[in-house]
Coordinates of C-alpha atoms in Angstrom, one line a residue:
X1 CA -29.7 9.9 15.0
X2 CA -27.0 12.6 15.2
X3 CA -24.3 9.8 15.6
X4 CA -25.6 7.4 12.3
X5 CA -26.3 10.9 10.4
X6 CA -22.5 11.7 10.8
X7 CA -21.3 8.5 10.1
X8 CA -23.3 7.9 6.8
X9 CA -21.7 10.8 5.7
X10 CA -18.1 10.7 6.9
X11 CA -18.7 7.0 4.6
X12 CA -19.7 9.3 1.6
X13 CA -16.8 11.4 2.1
X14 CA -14.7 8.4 1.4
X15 CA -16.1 7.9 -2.3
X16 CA -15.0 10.0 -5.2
X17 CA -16.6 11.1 -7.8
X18 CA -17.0 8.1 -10.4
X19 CA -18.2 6.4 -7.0
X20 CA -20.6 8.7 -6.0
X21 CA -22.2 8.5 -9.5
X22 CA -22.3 4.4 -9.7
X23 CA -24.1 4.7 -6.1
X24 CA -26.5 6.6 -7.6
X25 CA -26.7 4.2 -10.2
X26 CA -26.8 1.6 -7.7
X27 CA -29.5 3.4 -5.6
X28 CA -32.1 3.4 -8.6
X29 CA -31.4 0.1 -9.6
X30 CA -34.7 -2.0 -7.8
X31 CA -32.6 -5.2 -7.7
X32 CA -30.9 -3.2 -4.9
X33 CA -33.2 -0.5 -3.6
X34 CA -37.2 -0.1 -3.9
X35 CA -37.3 3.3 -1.3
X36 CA -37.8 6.6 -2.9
X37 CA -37.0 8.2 0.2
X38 CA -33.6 6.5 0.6
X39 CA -33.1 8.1 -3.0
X40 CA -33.9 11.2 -2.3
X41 CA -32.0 11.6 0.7
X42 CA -28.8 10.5 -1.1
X43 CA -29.4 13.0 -4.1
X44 CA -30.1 15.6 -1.3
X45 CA -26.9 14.8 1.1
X46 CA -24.3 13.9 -1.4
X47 CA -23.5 17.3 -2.1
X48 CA -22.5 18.1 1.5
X49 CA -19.4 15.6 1.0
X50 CA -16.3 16.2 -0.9
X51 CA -13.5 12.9 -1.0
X52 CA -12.1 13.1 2.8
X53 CA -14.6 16.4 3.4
X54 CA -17.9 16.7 5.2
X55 CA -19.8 19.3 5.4
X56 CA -22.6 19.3 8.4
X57 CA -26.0 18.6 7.5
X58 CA -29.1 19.9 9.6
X59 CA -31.9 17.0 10.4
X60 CA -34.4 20.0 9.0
X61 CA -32.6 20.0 5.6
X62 CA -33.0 16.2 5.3
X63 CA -36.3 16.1 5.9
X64 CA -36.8 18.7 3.5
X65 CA -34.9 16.4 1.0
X66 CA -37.2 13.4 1.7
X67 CA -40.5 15.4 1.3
X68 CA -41.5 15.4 5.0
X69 CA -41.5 18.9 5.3
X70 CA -42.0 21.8 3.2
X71 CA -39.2 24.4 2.2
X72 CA -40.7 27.0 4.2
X73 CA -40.4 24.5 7.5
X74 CA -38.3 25.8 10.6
X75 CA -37.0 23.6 13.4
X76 CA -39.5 23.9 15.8
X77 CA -41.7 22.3 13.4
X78 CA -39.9 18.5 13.5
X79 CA -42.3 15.9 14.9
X80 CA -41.3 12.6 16.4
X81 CA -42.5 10.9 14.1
X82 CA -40.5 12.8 11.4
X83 CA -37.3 12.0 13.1
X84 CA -38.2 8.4 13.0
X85 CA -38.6 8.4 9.0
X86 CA -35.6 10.0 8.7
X87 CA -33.7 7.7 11.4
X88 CA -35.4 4.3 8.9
X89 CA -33.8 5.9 5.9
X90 CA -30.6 7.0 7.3
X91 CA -30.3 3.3 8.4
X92 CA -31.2 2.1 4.7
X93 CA -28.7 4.6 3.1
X94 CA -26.0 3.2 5.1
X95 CA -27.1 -0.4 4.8
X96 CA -27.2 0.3 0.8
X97 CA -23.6 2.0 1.2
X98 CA -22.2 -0.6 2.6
X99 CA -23.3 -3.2 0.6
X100 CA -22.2 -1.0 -2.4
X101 CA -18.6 -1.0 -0.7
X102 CA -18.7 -4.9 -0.8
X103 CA -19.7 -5.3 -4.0
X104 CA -16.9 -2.7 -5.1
X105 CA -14.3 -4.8 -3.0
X106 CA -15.5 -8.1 -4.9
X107 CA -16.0 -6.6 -8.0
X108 CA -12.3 -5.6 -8.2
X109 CA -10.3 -8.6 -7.6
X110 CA -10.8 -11.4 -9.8
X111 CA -9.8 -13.7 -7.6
X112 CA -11.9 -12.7 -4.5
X113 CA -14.7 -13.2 -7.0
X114 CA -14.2 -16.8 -8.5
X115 CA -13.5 -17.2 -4.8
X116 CA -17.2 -16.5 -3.7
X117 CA -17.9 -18.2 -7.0
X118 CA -17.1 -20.9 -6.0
X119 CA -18.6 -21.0 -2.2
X120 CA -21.9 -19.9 -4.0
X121 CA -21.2 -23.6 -6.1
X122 CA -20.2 -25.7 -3.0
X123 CA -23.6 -24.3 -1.1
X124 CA -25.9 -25.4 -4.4
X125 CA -24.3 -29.1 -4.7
X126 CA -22.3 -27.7 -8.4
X127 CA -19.6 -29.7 -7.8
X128 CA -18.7 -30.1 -11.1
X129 CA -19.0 -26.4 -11.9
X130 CA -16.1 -25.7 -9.8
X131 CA -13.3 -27.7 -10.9
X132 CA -13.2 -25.3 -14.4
X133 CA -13.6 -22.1 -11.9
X134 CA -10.2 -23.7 -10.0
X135 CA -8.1 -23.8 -12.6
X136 CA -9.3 -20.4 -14.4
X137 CA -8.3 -19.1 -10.8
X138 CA -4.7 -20.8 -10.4
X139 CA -4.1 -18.8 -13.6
X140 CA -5.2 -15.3 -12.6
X141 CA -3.1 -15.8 -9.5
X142 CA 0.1 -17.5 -10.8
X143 CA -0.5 -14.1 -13.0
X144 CA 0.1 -11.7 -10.0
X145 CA 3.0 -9.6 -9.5
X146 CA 3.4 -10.6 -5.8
X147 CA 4.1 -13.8 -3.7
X148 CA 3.2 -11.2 -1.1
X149 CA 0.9 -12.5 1.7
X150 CA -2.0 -12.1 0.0
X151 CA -0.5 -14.6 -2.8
X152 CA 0.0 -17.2 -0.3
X153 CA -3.5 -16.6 1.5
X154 CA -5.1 -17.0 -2.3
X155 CA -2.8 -20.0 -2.7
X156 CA -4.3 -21.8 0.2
X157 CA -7.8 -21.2 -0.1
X158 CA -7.5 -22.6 -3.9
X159 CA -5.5 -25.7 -2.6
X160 CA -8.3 -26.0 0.2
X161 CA -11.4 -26.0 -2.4
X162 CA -9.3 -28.4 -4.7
X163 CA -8.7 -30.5 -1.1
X164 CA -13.1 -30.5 -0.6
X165 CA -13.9 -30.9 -4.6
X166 CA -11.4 -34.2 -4.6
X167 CA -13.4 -35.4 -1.9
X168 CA -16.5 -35.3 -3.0
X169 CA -15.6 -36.2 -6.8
X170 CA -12.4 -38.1 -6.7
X171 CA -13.2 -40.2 -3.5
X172 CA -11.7 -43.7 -5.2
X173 CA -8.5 -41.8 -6.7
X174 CA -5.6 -42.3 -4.5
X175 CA -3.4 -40.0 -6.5
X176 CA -5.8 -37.3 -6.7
X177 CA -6.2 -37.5 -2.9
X178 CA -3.0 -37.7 -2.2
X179 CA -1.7 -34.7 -4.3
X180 CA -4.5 -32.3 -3.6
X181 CA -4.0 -32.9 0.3
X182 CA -0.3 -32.6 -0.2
X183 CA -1.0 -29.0 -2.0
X184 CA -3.3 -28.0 1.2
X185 CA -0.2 -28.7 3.7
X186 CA 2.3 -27.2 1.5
X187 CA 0.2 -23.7 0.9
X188 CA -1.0 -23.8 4.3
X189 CA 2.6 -24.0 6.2
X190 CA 3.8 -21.6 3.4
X191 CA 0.4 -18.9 4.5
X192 CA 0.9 -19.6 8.2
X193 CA 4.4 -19.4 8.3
X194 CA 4.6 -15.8 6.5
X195 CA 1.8 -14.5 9.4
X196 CA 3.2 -16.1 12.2
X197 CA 6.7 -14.5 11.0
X198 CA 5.2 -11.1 10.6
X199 CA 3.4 -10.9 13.8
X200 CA 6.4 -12.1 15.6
X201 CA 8.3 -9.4 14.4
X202 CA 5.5 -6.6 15.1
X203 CA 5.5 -8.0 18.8
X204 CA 9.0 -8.0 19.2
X205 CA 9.3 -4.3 17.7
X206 CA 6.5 -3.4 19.9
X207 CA 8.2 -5.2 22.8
X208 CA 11.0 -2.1 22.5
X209 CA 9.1 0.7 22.0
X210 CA 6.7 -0.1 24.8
X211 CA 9.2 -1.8 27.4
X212 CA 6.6 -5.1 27.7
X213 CA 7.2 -8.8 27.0
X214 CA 5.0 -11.1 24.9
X215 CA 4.9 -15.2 25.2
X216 CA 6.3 -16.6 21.8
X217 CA 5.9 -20.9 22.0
X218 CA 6.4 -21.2 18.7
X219 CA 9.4 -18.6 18.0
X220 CA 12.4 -21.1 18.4
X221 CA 10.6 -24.0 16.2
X222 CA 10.1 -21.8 13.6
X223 CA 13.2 -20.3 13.2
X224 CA 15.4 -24.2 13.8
X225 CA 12.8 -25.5 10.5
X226 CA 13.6 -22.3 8.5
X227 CA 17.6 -22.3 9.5
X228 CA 18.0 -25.6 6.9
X229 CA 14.7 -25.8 5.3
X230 CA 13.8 -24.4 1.6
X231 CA 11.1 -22.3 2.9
X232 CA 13.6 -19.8 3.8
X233 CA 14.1 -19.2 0.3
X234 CA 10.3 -18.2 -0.7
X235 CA 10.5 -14.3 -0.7
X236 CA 8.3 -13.6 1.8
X237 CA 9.0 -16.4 4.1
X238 CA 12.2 -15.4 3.3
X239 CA 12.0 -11.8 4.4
X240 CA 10.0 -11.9 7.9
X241 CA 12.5 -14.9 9.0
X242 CA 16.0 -12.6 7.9
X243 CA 13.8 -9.6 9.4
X244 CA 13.1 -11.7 12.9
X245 CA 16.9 -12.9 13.0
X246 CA 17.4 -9.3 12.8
X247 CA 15.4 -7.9 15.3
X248 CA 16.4 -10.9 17.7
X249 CA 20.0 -10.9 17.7
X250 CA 20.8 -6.6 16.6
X251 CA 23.3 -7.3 14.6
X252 CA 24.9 -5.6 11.3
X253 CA 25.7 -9.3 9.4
X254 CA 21.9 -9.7 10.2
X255 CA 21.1 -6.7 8.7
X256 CA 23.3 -7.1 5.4
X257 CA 21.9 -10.1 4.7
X258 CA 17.9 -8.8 4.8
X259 CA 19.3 -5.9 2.7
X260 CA 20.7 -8.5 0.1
X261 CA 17.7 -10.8 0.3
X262 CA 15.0 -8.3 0.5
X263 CA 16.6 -6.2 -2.4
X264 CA 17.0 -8.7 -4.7
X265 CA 13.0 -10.1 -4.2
X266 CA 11.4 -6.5 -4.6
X267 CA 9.5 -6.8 -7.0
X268 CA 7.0 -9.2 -5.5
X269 CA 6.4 -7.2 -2.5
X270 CA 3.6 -4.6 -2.9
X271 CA 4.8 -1.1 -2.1
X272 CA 2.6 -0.9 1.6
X273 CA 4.8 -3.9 2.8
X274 CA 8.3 -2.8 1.1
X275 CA 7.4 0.8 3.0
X276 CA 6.8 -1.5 6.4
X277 CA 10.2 -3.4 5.5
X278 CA 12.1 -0.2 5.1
X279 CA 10.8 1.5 8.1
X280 CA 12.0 -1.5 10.1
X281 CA 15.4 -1.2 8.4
X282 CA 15.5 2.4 9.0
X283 CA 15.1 1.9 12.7
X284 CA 17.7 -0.8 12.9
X285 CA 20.2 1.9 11.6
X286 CA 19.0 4.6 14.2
X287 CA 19.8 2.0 16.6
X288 CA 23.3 1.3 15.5
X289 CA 23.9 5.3 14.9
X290 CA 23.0 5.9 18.6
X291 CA 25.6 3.2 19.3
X292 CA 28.3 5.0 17.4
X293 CA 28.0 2.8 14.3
X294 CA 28.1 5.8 12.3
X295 CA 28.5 3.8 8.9
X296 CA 24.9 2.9 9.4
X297 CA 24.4 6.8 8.3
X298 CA 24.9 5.5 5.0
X299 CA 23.2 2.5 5.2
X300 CA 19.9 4.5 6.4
X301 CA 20.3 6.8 3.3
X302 CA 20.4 4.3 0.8
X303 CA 17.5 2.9 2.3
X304 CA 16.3 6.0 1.8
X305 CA 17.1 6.3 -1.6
X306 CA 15.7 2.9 -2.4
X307 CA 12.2 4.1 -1.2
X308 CA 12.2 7.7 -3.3
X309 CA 13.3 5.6 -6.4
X310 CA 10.2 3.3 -5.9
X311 CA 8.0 6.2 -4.9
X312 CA 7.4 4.3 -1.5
X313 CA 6.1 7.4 0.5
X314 CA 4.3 9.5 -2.3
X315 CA 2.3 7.1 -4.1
X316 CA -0.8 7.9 -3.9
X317 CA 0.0 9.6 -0.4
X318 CA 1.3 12.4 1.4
X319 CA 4.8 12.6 2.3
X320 CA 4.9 11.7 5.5
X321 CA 6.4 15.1 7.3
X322 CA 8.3 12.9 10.2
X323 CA 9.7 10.8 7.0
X324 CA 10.7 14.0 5.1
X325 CA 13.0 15.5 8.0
X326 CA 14.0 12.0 9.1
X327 CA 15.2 11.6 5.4
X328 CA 16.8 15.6 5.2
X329 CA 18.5 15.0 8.6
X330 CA 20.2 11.8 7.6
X331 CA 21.5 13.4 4.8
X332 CA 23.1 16.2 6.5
X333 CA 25.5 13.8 8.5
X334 CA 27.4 12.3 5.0
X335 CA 29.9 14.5 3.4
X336 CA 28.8 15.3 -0.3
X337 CA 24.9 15.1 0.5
X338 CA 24.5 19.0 1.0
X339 CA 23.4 19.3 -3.0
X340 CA 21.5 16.0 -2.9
X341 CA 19.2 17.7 0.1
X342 CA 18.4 20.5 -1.4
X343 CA 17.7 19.0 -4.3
X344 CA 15.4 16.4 -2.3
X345 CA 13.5 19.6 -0.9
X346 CA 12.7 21.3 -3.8
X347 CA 11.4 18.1 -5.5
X348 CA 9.6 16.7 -3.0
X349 CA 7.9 20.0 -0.8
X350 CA 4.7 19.5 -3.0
X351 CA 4.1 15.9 -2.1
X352 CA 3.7 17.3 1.7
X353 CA -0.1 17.5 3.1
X354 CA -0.5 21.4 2.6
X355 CA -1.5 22.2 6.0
X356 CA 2.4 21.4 7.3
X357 CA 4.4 21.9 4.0
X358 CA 5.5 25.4 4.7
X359 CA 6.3 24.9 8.5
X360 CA 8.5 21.3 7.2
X361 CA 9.9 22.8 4.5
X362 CA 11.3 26.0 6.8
X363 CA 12.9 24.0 8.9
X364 CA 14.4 21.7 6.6
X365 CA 15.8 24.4 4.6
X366 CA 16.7 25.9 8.3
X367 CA 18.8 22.9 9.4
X368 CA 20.6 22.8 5.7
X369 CA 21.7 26.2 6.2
X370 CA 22.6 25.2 9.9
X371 CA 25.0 22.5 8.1
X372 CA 26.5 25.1 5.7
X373 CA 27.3 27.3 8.6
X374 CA 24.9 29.5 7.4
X375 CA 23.5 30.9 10.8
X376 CA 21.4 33.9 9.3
X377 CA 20.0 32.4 6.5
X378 CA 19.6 29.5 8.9
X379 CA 17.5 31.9 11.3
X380 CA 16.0 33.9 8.5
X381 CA 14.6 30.3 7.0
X382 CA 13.0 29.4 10.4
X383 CA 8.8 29.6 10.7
X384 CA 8.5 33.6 11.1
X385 CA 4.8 32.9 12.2
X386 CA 3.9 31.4 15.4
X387 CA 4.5 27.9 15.0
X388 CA 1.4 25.7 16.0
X389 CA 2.0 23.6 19.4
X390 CA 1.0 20.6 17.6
X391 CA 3.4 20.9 14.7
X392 CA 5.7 17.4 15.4
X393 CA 8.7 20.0 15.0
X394 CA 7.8 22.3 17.3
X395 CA 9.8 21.7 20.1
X396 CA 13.1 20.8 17.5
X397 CA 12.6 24.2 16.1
X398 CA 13.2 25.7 19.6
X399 CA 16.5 23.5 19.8
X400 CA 17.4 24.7 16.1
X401 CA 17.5 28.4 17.5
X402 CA 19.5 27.3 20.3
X403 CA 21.8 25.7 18.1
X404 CA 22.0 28.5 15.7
X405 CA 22.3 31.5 18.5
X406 CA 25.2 29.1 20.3
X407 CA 26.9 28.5 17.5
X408 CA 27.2 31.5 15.7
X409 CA 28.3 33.4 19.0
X410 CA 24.6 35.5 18.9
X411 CA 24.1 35.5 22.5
X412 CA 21.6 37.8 21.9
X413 CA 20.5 39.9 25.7
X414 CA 16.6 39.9 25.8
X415 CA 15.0 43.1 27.5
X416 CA 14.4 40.5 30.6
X417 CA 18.8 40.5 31.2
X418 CA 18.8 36.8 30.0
X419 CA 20.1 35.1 26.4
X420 CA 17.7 34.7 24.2
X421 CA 18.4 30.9 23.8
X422 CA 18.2 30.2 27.6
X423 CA 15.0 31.8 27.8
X424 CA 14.2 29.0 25.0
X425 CA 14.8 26.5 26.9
X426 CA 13.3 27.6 29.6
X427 CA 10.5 27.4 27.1
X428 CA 11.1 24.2 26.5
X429 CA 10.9 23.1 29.5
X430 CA 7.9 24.1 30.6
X431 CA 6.4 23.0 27.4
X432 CA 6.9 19.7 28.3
X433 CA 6.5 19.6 32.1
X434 CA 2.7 20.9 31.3
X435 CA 0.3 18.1 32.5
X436 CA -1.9 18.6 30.3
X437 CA 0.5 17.6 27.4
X438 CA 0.1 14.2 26.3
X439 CA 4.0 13.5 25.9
X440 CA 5.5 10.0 26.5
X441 CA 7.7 10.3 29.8
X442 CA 10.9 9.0 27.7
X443 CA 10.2 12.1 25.2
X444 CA 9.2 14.1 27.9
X445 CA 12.7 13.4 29.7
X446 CA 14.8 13.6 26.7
X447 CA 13.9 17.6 26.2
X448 CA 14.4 18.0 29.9
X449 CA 17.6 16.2 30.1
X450 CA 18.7 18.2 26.8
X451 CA 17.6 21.4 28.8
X452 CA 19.9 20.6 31.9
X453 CA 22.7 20.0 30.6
X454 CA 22.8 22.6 28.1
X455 CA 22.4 25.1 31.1
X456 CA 25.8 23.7 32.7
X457 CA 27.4 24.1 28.9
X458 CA 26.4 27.7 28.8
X459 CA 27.7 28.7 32.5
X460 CA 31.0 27.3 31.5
X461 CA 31.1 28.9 28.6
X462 CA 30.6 32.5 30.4
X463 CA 32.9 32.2 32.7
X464 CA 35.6 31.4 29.6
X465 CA 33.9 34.9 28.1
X466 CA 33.8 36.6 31.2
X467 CA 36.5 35.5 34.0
X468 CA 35.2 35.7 37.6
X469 CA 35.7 34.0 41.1
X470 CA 35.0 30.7 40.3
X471 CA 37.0 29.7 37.1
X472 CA 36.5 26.4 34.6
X473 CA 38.8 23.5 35.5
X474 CA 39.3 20.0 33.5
X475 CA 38.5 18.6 36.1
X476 CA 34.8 20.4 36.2
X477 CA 34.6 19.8 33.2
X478 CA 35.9 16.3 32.7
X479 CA 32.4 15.7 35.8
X480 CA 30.3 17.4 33.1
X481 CA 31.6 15.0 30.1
X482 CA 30.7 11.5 32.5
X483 CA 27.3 13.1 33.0
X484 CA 26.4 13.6 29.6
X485 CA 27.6 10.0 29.0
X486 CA 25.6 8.6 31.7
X487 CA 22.5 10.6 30.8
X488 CA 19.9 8.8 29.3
X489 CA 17.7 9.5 27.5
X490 CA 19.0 12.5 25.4
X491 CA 18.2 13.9 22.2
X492 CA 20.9 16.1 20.3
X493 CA 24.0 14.0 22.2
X494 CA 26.7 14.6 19.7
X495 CA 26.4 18.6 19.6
X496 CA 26.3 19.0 23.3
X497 CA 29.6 16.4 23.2
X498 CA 31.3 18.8 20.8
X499 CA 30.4 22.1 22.5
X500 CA 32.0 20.2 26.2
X501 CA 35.0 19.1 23.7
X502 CA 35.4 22.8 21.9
X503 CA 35.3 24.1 25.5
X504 CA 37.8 21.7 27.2
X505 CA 40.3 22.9 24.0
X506 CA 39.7 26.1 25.1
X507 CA 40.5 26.0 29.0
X508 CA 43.8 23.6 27.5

């Protein structure tokens, strides 16, 4: 009972307030509910939940709600059988819920209604009933501001009903048939095309990130029909296939030209599928970044751009805090973008979820000050609190301090006789070489790898600071360079390249 208890209201949680008073509604309406109990528990538990909160409530306060024990009851009190009442209603509140949630879902899209219209006609033999119901549909959708997914799904169900009614009314008409079975294959190959496009692409994203292969028997027959057929040119269709040509062959002419395409067809994407688009796009230019393609640094921030002018990550959201520092790090690497950064921190820190907002915002404002060559207000911007181990930024926060103590020649002495940004990353290292840290090996490496050869940096560096036995040589350090460049994975590549190159200089 615990278990259904929680759930029913972690499901109540989801509602807000206009919601929770039409389920009330709903709850004393007898067409839908004849239990008092199931009322009373409702009236009695919908207080404990706020939108996305829930607040625990004891199985002796509910049956105190439904009457089956008195105020003054304690614990010990509770029967069997009065956990088996409570268990029937719990199970009816949740049944009502959920058919609530249904009716909501139907209730809100026009055309998901006329669609179960319209099965409720087929099942009772009103044929004729539905042809009227068709056409007031093809309306409501050729209305819609997308020829998203969900447009061409719409499409061919219509085209399907239209396929059955033609049958059963239009049985002798040739030219009836023959259009309305026409429709059906054109909407269907449109529908199945646009999912079989998208779900290639998520499988061949997924095949990088998680190093596996899928089996793909229709991938090359797709993509000869679309190279010369008009499909190509519906936006959707049109997006996936330039998206899959991109993630297939990596290159920047495939990228321009889902840029172009997708940019000029916008407007009949909903914003959760433009975000999905972008994010791909984003990645693409990562990639080409980490291949030295720095011009993709631009290409990333107007992609950027693009989204905060359509309000792709805020609306109705949270900023996403990985998307906020991915978007002020980007920045940092174009010439001219310091103002623009700052600008984008101060506008958007409130859109962050509240329990991260000071921790991102620090560290943005750290790393723009880093840029500035700033280095105290840099350090002074930095989380002064203890940083929480799960903060994402945690660990990039540590290399920040490096950074900042390396760069502005702080090489601060701790009591212990070592440099203050050795000892963190020592701490980074053990951070993540603890088992019990659910890292991904390649992130796990990356740190470590970081950690390594920063250590050789730094005893090169001494020896420049403080001449001994053993001096620096090009050709030491000329071993150091082809090991960074053979090291992979890595995270922070280019700085530890430029401090090998400042030092190199230096020895010349």
């Amino acid at each position: 009972m615990a278990n259904s208890s929680i759930k029913l209201l972690k499901l109540l949680s989801k509602l807000d307030k206009k919601e929770r008073t039409e389920l009330g509604k709903w709850l004393h309406s007898p067409v839908h509910n004849n239990s008092k109990g199931v009322i009373k528990l409702y009236e009695g538990i919908k207080e404990a939940t706020r939108r996305d909160k829930v607040k625990p409530v004891s199985r002796l306060d509910m049956l105190k709600y439904i009457d089956v024990l008195p105020r003054s009851a304690k614990e010990k009190d509770i029967q069997l059988s009065h956990e088996e009442r409570l268990g029937q209603l719990i199970h009816k509140l949740t049944v009502q819920l959920k058919d609530y949630l249904i009716w909501k879902k139907v209730k809100s899209d026009d055309i998901l209604a006329n669609q179960q219209l319209m099965e409720a006609f087929l099942m009772r033999g009103m044929h004729d009933d539905i042809v009227p119901v068709i056409k007031q549909t093809k309306k409501k959708l050729n209305k819609l501001p997308y020829r998203d997914i969900y447009y061409s799904e719409q499409a061919f169900k219509l085209a399907e009903m239209n396929f059955y009614i033609s049958i059963i009314l239009y049985n002798r008409n040739a030219e009836m048939l023959t259009a309305s079975i026409q429709d059906i294959l054109d909407t269907l190959r449109e529908y199945s095309l646009i999912n079989m496009l998208r779900y290639l692409c998520a499988a061949i994203n997924l095949e990088e990130i998680l190093g596996i292969q899928f089996d793909y028997p229709l991938k090359e027959a797709i993509r000869k029909h679309l190279e010369v057929h008009p499909d190509r040119k519906q936006p959707s269709v049109g997006v996936y296939y330039r998206l899959l040509e991109l993630l297939l062959d990596e290159q920047p002419e495939s990228y321009q030209k889902l840029k172009v395409f997708l940019f000029k067809n916008l407007d009949v994407f909903e914003m959760g599928e433009v975000r999905q688009f972008f994010n791909y796009m984003t990645n693409f230019c990562s990639l080409m970044i980490s291949n030295q393609n720095t011009e993709f640094i631009a290409e990333k921030h107007e992609i950027y751009e693009k989204g905060l002018e359509l309000e792709c990550w805020t609306k109705n959201m949270f900023f996403s805090e990985f998307q906020f520092v991915h978007i002020v790090r980007n920045a940092l690497l174009l010439e001219g973008k310091r103002e623009w950064t700052a600008d984008f921190i101060v506008k958007y820190q409130s859109t962050l979820r509240p329990k991260v907002k000071d921790y991102v915002c620090s560290y943005c404002n750290a790393l723009l000050a880093y840029y500035h060559q700033e280095f105290d207000a840099a350090m002074r911007h930095l989380p002064t609190q203890e940083v929480p181990k799960d903060f994402a930024y945690f660990l990039d926060i540590k290399i920040l301090k490096i950074k900042i103590h390396y760069d502005s020649g702080d090489w601060e002495i701790l009591p212990s006789g070592e440099y203050a940004m050795l000892n963190e990353a020592e701490n980074i290292r053990q951070y993540v070489n603890r088992s019990s840290r659910e890292i991904a090996q390649n992130i796990r490496e990356q740190y470590i790898n970081f950690v390594n050869i920063f250590r050789r940096i730094i005893k090169r560096k001494e020896r420049l600071i403080y001449p001994g036995d053993t001096p620096v040589t090009q050709a030491n350090l000329q071993a150091l360079q082809k090991d960074l460049s053979d090291l992979k994975p890595l995270i922070e590549r280019q700085w530890l390249e430029e401090k090998i190159t400042e030092i190199i200089q230096e020895v010349k």
